Short mmCIF file of C-alpha atoms and ligand atoms in Angstrom, two decimals:
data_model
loop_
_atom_site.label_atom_id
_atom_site.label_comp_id
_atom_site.label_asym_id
_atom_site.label_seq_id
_atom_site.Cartn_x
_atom_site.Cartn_y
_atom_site.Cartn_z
CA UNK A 1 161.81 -165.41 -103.57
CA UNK A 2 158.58 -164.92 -104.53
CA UNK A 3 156.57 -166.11 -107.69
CA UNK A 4 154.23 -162.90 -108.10
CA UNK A 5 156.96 -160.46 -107.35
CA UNK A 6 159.34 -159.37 -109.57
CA UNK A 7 163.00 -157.45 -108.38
CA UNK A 8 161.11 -153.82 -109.42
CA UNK A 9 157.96 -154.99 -107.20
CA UNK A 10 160.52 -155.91 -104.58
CA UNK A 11 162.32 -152.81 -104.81
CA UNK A 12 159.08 -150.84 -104.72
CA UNK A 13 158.22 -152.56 -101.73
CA UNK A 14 161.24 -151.47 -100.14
CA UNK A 15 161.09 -148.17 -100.91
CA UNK A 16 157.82 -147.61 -99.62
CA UNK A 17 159.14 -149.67 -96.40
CA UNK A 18 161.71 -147.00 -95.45
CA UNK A 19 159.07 -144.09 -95.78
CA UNK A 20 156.43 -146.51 -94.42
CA UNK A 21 159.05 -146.73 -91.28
CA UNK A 22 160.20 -143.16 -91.14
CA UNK A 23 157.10 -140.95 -91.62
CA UNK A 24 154.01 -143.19 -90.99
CA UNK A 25 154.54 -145.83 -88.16
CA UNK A 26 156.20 -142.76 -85.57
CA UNK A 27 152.53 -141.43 -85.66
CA UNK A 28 150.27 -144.88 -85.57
CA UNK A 29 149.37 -144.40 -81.86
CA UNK A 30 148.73 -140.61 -81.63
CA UNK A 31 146.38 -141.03 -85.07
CA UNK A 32 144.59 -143.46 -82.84
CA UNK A 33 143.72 -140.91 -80.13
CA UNK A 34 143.63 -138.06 -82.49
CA UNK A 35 140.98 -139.39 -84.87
CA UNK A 36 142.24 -137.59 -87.69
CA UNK A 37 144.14 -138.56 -91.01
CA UNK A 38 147.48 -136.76 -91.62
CA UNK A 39 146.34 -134.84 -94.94
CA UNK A 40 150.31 -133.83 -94.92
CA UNK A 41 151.02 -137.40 -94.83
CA UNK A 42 148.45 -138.00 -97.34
CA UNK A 43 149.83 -135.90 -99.78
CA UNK A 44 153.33 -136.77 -99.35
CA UNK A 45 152.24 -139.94 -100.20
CA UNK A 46 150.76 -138.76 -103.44
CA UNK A 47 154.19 -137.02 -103.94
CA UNK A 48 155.96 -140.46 -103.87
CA UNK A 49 153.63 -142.16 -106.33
CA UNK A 50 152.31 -144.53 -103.44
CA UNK A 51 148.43 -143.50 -104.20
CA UNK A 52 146.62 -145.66 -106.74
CA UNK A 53 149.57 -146.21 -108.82
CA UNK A 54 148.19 -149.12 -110.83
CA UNK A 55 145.81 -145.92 -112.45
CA UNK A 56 146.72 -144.94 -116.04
CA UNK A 57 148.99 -141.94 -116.85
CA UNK A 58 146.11 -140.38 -118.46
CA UNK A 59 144.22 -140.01 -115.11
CA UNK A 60 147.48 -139.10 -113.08
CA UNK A 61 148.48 -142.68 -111.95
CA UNK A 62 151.64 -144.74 -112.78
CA UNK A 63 149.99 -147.42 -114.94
CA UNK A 64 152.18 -149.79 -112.89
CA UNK A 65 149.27 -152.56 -112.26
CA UNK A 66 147.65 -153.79 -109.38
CA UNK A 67 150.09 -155.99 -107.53
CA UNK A 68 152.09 -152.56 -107.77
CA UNK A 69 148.79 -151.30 -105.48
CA UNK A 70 149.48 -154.42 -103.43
CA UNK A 71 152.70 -154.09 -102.37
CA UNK A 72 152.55 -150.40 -101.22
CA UNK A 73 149.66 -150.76 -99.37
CA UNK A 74 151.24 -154.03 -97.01
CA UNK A 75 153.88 -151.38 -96.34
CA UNK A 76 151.49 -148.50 -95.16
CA UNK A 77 149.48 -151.10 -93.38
CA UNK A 78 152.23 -152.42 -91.43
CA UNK A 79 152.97 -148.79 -90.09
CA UNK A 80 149.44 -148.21 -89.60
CA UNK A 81 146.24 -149.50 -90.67
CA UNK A 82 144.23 -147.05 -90.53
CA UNK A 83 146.16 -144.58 -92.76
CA UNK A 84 146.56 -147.73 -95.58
CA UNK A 85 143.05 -146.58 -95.89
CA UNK A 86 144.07 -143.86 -98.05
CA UNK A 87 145.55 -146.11 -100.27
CA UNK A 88 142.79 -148.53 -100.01
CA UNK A 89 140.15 -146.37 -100.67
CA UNK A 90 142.20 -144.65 -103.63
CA UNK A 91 142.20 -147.42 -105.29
CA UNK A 92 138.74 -148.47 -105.08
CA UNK A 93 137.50 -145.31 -106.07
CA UNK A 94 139.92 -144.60 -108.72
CA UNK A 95 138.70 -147.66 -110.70
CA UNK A 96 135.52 -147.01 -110.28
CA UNK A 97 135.75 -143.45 -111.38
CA UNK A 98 138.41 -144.15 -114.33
CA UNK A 99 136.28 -147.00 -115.68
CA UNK A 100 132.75 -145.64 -115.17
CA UNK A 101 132.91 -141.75 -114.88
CA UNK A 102 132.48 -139.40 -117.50
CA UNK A 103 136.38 -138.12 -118.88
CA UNK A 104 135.50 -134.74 -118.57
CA UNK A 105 133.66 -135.04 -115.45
CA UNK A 106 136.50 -137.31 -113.33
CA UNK A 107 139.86 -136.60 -114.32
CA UNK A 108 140.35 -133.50 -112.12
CA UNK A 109 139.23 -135.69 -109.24
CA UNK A 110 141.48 -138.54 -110.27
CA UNK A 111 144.14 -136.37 -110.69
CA UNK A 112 143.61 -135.06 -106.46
CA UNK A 113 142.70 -138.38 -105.46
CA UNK A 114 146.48 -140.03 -107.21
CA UNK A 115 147.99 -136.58 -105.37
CA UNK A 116 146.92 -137.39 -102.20
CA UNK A 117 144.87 -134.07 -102.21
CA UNK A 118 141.38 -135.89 -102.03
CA UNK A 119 139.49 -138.40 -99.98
CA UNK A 120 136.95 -140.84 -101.57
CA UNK A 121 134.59 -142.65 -99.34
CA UNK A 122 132.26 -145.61 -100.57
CA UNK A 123 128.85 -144.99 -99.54
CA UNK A 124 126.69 -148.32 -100.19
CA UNK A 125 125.37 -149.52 -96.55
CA UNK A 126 122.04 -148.16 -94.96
CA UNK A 127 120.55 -148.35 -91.74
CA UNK A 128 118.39 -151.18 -92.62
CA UNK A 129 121.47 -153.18 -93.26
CA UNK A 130 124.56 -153.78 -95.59
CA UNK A 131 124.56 -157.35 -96.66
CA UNK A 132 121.72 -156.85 -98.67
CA UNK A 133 123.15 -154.65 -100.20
CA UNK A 134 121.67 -154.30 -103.26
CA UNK A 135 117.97 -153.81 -101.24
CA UNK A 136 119.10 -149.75 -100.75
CA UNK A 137 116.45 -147.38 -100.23
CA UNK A 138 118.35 -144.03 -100.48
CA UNK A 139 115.81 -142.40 -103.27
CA UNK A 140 117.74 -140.72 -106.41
CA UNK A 141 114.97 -138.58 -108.31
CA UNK A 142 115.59 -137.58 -111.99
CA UNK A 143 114.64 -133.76 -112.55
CA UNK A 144 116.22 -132.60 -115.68
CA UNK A 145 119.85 -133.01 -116.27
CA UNK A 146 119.92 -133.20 -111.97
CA UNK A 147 119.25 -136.44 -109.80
CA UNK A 148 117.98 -135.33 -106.31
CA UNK A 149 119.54 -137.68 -103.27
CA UNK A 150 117.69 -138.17 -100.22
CA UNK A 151 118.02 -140.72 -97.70
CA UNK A 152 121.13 -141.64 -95.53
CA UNK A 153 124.67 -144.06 -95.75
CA UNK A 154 125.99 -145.73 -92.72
CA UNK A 155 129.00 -146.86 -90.87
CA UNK A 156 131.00 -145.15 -94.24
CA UNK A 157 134.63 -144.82 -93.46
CA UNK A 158 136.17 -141.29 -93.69
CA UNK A 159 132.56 -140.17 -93.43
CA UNK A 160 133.27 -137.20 -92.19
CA UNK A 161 136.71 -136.49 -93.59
CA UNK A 162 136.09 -137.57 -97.22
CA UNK A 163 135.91 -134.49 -100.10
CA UNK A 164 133.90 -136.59 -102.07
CA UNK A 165 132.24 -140.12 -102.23
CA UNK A 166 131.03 -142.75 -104.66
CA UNK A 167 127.03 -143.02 -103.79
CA UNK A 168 124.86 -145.62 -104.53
CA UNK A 169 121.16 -145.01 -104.44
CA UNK A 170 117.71 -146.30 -106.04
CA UNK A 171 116.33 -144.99 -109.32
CA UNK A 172 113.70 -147.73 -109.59
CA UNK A 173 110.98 -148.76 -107.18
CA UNK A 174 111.72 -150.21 -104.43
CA UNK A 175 111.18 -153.96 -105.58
CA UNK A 176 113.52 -153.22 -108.33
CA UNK A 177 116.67 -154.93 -106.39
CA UNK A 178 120.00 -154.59 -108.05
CA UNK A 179 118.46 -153.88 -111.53
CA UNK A 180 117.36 -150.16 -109.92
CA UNK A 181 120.71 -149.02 -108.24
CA UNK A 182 122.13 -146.16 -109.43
CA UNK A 183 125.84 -144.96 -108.76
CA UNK A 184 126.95 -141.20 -107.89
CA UNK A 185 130.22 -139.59 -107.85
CA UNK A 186 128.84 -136.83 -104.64
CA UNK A 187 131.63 -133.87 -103.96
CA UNK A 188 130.61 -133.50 -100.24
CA UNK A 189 130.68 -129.60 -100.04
CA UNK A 190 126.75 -129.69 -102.24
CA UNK A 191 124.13 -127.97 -100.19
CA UNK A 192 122.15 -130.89 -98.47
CA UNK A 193 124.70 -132.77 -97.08
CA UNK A 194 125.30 -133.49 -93.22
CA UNK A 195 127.37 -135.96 -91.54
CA UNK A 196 128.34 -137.35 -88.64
CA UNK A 197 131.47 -139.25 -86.93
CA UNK A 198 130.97 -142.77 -84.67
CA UNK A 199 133.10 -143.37 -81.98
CA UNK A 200 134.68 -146.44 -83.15
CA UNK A 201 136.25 -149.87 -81.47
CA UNK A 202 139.44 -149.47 -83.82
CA UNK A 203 140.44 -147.77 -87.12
CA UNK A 204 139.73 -144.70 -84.98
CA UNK A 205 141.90 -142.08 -87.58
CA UNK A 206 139.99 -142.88 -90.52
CA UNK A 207 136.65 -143.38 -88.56
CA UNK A 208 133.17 -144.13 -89.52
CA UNK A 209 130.06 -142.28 -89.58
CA UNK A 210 126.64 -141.66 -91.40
CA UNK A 211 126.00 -138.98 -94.32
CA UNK A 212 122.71 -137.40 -95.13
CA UNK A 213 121.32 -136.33 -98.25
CA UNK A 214 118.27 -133.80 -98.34
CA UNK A 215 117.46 -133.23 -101.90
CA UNK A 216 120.95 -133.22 -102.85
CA UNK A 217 121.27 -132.38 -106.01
CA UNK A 218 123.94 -133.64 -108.40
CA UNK A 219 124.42 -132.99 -112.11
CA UNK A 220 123.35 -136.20 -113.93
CA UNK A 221 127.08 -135.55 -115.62
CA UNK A 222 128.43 -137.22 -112.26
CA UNK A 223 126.41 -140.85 -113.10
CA UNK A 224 128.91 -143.64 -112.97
CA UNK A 225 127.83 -146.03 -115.22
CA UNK A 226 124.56 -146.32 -116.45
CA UNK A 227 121.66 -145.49 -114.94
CA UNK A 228 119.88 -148.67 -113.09
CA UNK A 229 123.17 -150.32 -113.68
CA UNK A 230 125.21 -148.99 -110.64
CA UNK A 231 125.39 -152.35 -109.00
CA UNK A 232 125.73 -154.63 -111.87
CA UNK A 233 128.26 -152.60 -112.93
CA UNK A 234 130.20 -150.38 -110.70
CA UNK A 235 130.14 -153.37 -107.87
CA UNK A 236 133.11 -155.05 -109.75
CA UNK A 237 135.67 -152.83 -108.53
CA UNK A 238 134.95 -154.96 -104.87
CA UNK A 239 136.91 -157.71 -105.96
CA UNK A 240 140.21 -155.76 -106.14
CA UNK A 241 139.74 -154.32 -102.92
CA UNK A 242 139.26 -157.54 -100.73
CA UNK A 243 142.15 -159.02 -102.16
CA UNK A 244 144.09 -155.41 -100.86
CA UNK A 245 142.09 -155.92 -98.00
CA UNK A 246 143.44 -159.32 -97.43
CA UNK A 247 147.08 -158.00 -97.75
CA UNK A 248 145.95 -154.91 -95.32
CA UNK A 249 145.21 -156.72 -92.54
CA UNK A 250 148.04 -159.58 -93.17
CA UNK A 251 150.28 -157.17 -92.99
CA UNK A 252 149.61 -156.29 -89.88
CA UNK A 253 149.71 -159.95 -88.78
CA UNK A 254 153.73 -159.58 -89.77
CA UNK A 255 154.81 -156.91 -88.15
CA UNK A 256 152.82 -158.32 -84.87
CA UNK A 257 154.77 -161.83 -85.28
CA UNK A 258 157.96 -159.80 -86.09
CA UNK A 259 158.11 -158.19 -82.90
CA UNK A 260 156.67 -161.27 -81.21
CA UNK A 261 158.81 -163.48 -82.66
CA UNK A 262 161.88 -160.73 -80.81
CA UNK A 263 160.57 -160.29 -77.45
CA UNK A 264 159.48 -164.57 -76.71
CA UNK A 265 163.66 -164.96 -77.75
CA UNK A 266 165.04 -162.51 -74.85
CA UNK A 267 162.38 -162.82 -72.13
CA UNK A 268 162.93 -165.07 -69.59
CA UNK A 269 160.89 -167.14 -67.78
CA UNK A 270 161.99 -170.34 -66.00
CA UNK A 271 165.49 -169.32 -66.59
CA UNK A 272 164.80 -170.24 -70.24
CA UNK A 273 163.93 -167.04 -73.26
CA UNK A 274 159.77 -168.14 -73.70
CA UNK A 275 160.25 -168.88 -77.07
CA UNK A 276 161.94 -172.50 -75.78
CA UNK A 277 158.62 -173.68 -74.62
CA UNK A 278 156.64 -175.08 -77.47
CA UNK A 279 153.72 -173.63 -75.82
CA UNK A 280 154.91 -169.98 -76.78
CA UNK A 281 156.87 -171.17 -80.12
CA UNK A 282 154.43 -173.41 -81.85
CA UNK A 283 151.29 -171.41 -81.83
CA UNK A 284 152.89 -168.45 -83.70
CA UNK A 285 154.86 -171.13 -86.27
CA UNK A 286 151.69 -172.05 -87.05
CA UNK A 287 150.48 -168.99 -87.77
CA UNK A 288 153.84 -167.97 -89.91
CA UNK A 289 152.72 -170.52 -91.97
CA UNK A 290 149.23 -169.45 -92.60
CA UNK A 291 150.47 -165.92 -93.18
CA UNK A 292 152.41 -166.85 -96.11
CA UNK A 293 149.82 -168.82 -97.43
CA UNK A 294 147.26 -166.31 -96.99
CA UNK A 295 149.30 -163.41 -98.78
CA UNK A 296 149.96 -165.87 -101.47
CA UNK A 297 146.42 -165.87 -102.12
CA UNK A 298 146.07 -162.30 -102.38
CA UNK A 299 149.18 -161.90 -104.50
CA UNK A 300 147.35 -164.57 -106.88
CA UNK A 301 144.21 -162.49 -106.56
CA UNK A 302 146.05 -159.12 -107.67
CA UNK A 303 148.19 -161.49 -110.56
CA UNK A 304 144.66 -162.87 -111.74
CA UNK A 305 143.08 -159.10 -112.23
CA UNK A 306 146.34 -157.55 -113.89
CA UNK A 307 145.77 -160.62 -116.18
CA UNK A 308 141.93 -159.97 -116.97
CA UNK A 309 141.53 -163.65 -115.31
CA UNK A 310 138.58 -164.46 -113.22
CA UNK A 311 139.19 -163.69 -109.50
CA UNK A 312 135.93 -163.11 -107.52
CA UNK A 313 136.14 -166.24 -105.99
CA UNK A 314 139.91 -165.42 -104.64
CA UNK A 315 139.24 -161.73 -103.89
CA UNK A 316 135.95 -163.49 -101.40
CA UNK A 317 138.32 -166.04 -99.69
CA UNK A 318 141.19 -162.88 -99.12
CA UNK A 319 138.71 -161.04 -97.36
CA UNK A 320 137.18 -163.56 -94.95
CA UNK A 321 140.22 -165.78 -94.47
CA UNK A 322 142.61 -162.35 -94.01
CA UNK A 323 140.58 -160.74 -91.28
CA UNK A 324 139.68 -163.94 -89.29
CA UNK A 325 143.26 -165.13 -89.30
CA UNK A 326 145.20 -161.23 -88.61
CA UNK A 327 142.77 -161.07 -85.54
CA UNK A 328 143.67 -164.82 -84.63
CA UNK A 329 147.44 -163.85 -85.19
CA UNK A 330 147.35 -160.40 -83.11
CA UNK A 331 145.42 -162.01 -80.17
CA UNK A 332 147.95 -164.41 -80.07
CA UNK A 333 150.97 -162.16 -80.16
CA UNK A 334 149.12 -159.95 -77.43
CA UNK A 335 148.93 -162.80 -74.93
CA UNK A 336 152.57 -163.60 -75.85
CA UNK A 337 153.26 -160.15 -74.30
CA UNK A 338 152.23 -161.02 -71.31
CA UNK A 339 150.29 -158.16 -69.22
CA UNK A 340 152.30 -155.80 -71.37
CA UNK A 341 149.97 -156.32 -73.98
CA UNK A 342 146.81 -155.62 -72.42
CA UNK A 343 148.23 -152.34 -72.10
CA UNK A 344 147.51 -149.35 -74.30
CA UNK A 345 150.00 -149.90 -77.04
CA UNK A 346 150.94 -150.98 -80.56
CA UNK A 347 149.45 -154.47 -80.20
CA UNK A 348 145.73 -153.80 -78.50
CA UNK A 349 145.50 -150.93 -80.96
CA UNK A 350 146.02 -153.26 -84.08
CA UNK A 351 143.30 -156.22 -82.81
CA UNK A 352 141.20 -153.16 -82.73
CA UNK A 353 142.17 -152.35 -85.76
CA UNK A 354 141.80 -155.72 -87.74
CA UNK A 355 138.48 -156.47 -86.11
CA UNK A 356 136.58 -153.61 -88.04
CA UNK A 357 137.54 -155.90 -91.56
CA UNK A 358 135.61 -158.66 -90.31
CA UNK A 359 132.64 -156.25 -90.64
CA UNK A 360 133.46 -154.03 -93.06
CA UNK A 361 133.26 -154.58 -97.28
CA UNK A 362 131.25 -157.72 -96.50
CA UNK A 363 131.54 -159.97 -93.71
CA UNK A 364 132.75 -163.87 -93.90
CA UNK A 365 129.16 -165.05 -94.33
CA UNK A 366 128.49 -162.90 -97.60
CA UNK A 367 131.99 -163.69 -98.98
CA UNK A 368 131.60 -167.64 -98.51
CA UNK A 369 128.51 -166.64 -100.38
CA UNK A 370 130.09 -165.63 -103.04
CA UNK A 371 132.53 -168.27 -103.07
CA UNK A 372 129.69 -171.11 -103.08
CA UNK A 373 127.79 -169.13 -106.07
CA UNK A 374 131.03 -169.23 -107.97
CA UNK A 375 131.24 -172.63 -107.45
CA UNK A 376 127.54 -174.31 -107.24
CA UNK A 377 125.85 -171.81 -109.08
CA UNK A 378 123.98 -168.44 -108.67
CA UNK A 379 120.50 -170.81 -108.70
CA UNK A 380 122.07 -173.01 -106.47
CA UNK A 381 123.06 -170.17 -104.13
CA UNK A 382 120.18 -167.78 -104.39
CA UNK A 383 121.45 -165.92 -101.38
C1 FAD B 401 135.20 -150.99 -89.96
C2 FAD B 401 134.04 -150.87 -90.91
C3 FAD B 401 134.16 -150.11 -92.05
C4 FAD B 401 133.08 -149.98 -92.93
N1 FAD B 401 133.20 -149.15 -94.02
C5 FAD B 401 132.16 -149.04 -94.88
C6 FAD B 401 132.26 -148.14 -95.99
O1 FAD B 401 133.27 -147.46 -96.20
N2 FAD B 401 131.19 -148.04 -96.83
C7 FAD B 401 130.06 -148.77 -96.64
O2 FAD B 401 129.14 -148.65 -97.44
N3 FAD B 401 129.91 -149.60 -95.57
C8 FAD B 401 130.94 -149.74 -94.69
N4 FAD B 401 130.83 -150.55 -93.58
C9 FAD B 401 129.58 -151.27 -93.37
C10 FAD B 401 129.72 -152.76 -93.70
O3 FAD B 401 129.92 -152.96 -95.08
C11 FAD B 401 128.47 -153.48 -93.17
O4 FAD B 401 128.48 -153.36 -91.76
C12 FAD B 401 128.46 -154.96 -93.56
O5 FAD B 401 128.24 -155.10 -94.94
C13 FAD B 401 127.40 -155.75 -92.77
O6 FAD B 401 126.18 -155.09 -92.79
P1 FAD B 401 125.39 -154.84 -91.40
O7 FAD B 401 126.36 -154.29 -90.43
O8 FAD B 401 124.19 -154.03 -91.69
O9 FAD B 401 125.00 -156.28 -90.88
P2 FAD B 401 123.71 -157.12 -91.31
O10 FAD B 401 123.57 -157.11 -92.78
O11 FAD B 401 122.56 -156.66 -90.49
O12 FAD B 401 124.15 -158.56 -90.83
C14 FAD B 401 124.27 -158.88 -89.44
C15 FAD B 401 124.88 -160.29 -89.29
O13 FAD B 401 124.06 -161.24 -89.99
C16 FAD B 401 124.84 -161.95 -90.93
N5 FAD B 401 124.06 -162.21 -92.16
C17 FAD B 401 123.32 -161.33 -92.89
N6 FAD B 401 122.78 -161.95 -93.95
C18 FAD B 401 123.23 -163.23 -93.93
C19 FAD B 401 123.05 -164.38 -94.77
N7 FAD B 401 122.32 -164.32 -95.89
N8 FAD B 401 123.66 -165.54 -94.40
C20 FAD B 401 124.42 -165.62 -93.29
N9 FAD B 401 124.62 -164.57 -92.45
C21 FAD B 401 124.04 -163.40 -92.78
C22 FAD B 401 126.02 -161.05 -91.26
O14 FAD B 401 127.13 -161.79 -91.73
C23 FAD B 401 126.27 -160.39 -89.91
O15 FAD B 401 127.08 -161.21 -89.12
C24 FAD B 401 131.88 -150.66 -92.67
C25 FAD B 401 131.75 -151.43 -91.49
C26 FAD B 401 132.82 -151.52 -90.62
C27 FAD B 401 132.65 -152.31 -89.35
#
């Protein structure tokens, strides 16, 4: 039983389990040493109705709401984090463009994007650094109806895999902070762009990399928002992906503890399974229980934002309590395993995985930020 989920969210969830199961987890550790997202996968997904759902019929979605969203991606995650990103970065994207993008100018996008037929990235952080992020450099020139991009994004997921990305960049001076920030919707086949991949710690399939603009130029017809606005406005859309962040990487933490929880009650050790000493049991009861209070909180989150209520707050604490805690779960269920874990396998490869979200979208510092300005003030908490 669960307060936030109703028997069709439940039965959603369980649907998406069995393909989550039967199609995505058999390929979790080859996409690892592959690097590349299944774009048949992808679009299967799209086929199912498992891509942004919680977008409105008119722009291809299901208009199912967000907790809809939520309970997909846990069931992607589980199978494999790094291909959640597809639904993760869906529906970031898809809000943004459905609520800032001009009709005309989006919907074919949206409508790829809900098929699983097109990749959005987010490109916000710079070399210089993302967690002053609103202190972007990447110059956006008006010339007619065209802004001209130069500059370059960093560490941007999908990078080098995305069709398209969301771009933010400065159309006032330089002192102009968040007041000058300008948001793009970039296809990624324009003349001017280049890009790059990283060789990454975890999240290897989706990957990260730079992209680089030289005098890029985009119709002013692909603005989202208005122009100076970009971060003022378009940043909202942030909130709803920590909290899917938060149930990303706690899902993760499950299916870890799952299998844990099976292989501590038939190994033996002492002529006893493990799980009789308290030393094996106890550490991962406690950490069942701050699972389930953890998802709670990013159930509430979704609940709050299909509600119009406040959630900024919430959304912060998902994404710095959910990271720390799935990387404090999976280390645990790795030593558990005994040298078995330290080997190359499901459980290595997912404490790769959950590290990147203590880094990336904002680390814990920046959201406990944002929890204290909620609380104390915005003078209170200047940064
Ligand atoms: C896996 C992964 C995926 C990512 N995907 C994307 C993406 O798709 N798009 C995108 O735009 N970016 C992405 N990023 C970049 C990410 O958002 C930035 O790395 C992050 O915001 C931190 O910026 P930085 O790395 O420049 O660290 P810095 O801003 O240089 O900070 C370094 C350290 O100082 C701390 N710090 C900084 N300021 C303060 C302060 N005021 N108080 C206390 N501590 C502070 C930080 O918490 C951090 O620990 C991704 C990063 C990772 C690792």
């Amino acid at each position: 039983m669960n307060p936030y989920l109703d028997d069709d969210l439940q039965a959603l969830a369980e649907h998406a389990r069995r393909f989550a199961e039967g199609r995505v987890a058999p390929g979790f550790l080859e996409r690892d040493r592959s690097r590349v997202l299944d774009r048949t996968l992808m679009r299967e997904m799209g086929e199912m109705g498992f891509i942004a759902p919680e977008l409105p019929t008119a722009h291809g979605g299901l208009g199912m709401g967000s907790l809809a969203a939520g309970v997909i991606h846990e069931q992607i995650a589980r199978a494999d984090l790094s291909l959640s990103y597809i639904n993760l970065l869906a529906s970031l994207n898809g809000q943004i463009l459905s609520q800032h993008g001009r009709p005309e100018v989006v919907a074919p996008w949206l409508r790829k994007l809900v098929a699983g037929e097109a990749l959005f990235a987010i490109a916000l952080t710079e070399p210089r650094g993302g967690s002053d992020a609103a202190n972007l450099r990447l110059k956006v020139e008006r010339v007619g109806d065209e802004y001209v991009l130069n500059g370059e994004k960093t560490s941007i997921s999908a990078a080098d895999q995305c069709d398209a990305a969301v771009v933010f960049g400065r159309t006032g001076t330089v002192d102009s902070g968040a007041h000058g920030v300008t948001a793009l919707m970039v296809p990624m086949d324009l003349p001017g762009i280049t890009r790059n991949r990283f060789d990454c710690h975890g999240q290897r399939a989706i990957g990260r990399g730079s992209l680089f603009f030289e005098n890029v130029r985009v119709p002013v017809s692909h603005r989202l928002g208005d122009e100076g606005k970009g971060f003022v406005q378009v940043m909202q859309g942030f909130d709803f992906s920590r909290a899917l962040i938060g149930l990303q990487v706690l899902a993760v933490a499950s299916v870890s503890l799952e299998e844990t929880w099976e292989y501590v009650a038939q190994r033996q050790a002492f002529g006893q399974p493990l799980s009789a000493f308290q030393g094996v049991s106890h550490p991962l009861a406690d950490f069942e229980t701050q699972v389930a209070a953890a998802r709670l909180l990013c159930l509430q989150t979704l609940w709050l934002k299909d509600r119009g209520l406040p959630h900024t707050a919430e959304a912060a604490m998902c994404k710095w309590w959910g990271p720390k805690l799935a990387y404090d779960v999976v280390h645990q269920c790795l030593l558990s395993f005994g040298h078995g874990g330290y080997d190359r396998g499901p459980m290595e490869q997912r404490l790769r995985d959950v590290l990147g979200f203590q880094i990336g979208d904002g680390t814990a510092q920046i959201m406990k930020t944002i929890i204290a300005r909620t609380k104390a003030g915005r003078q209170a908490v200047p940064v």
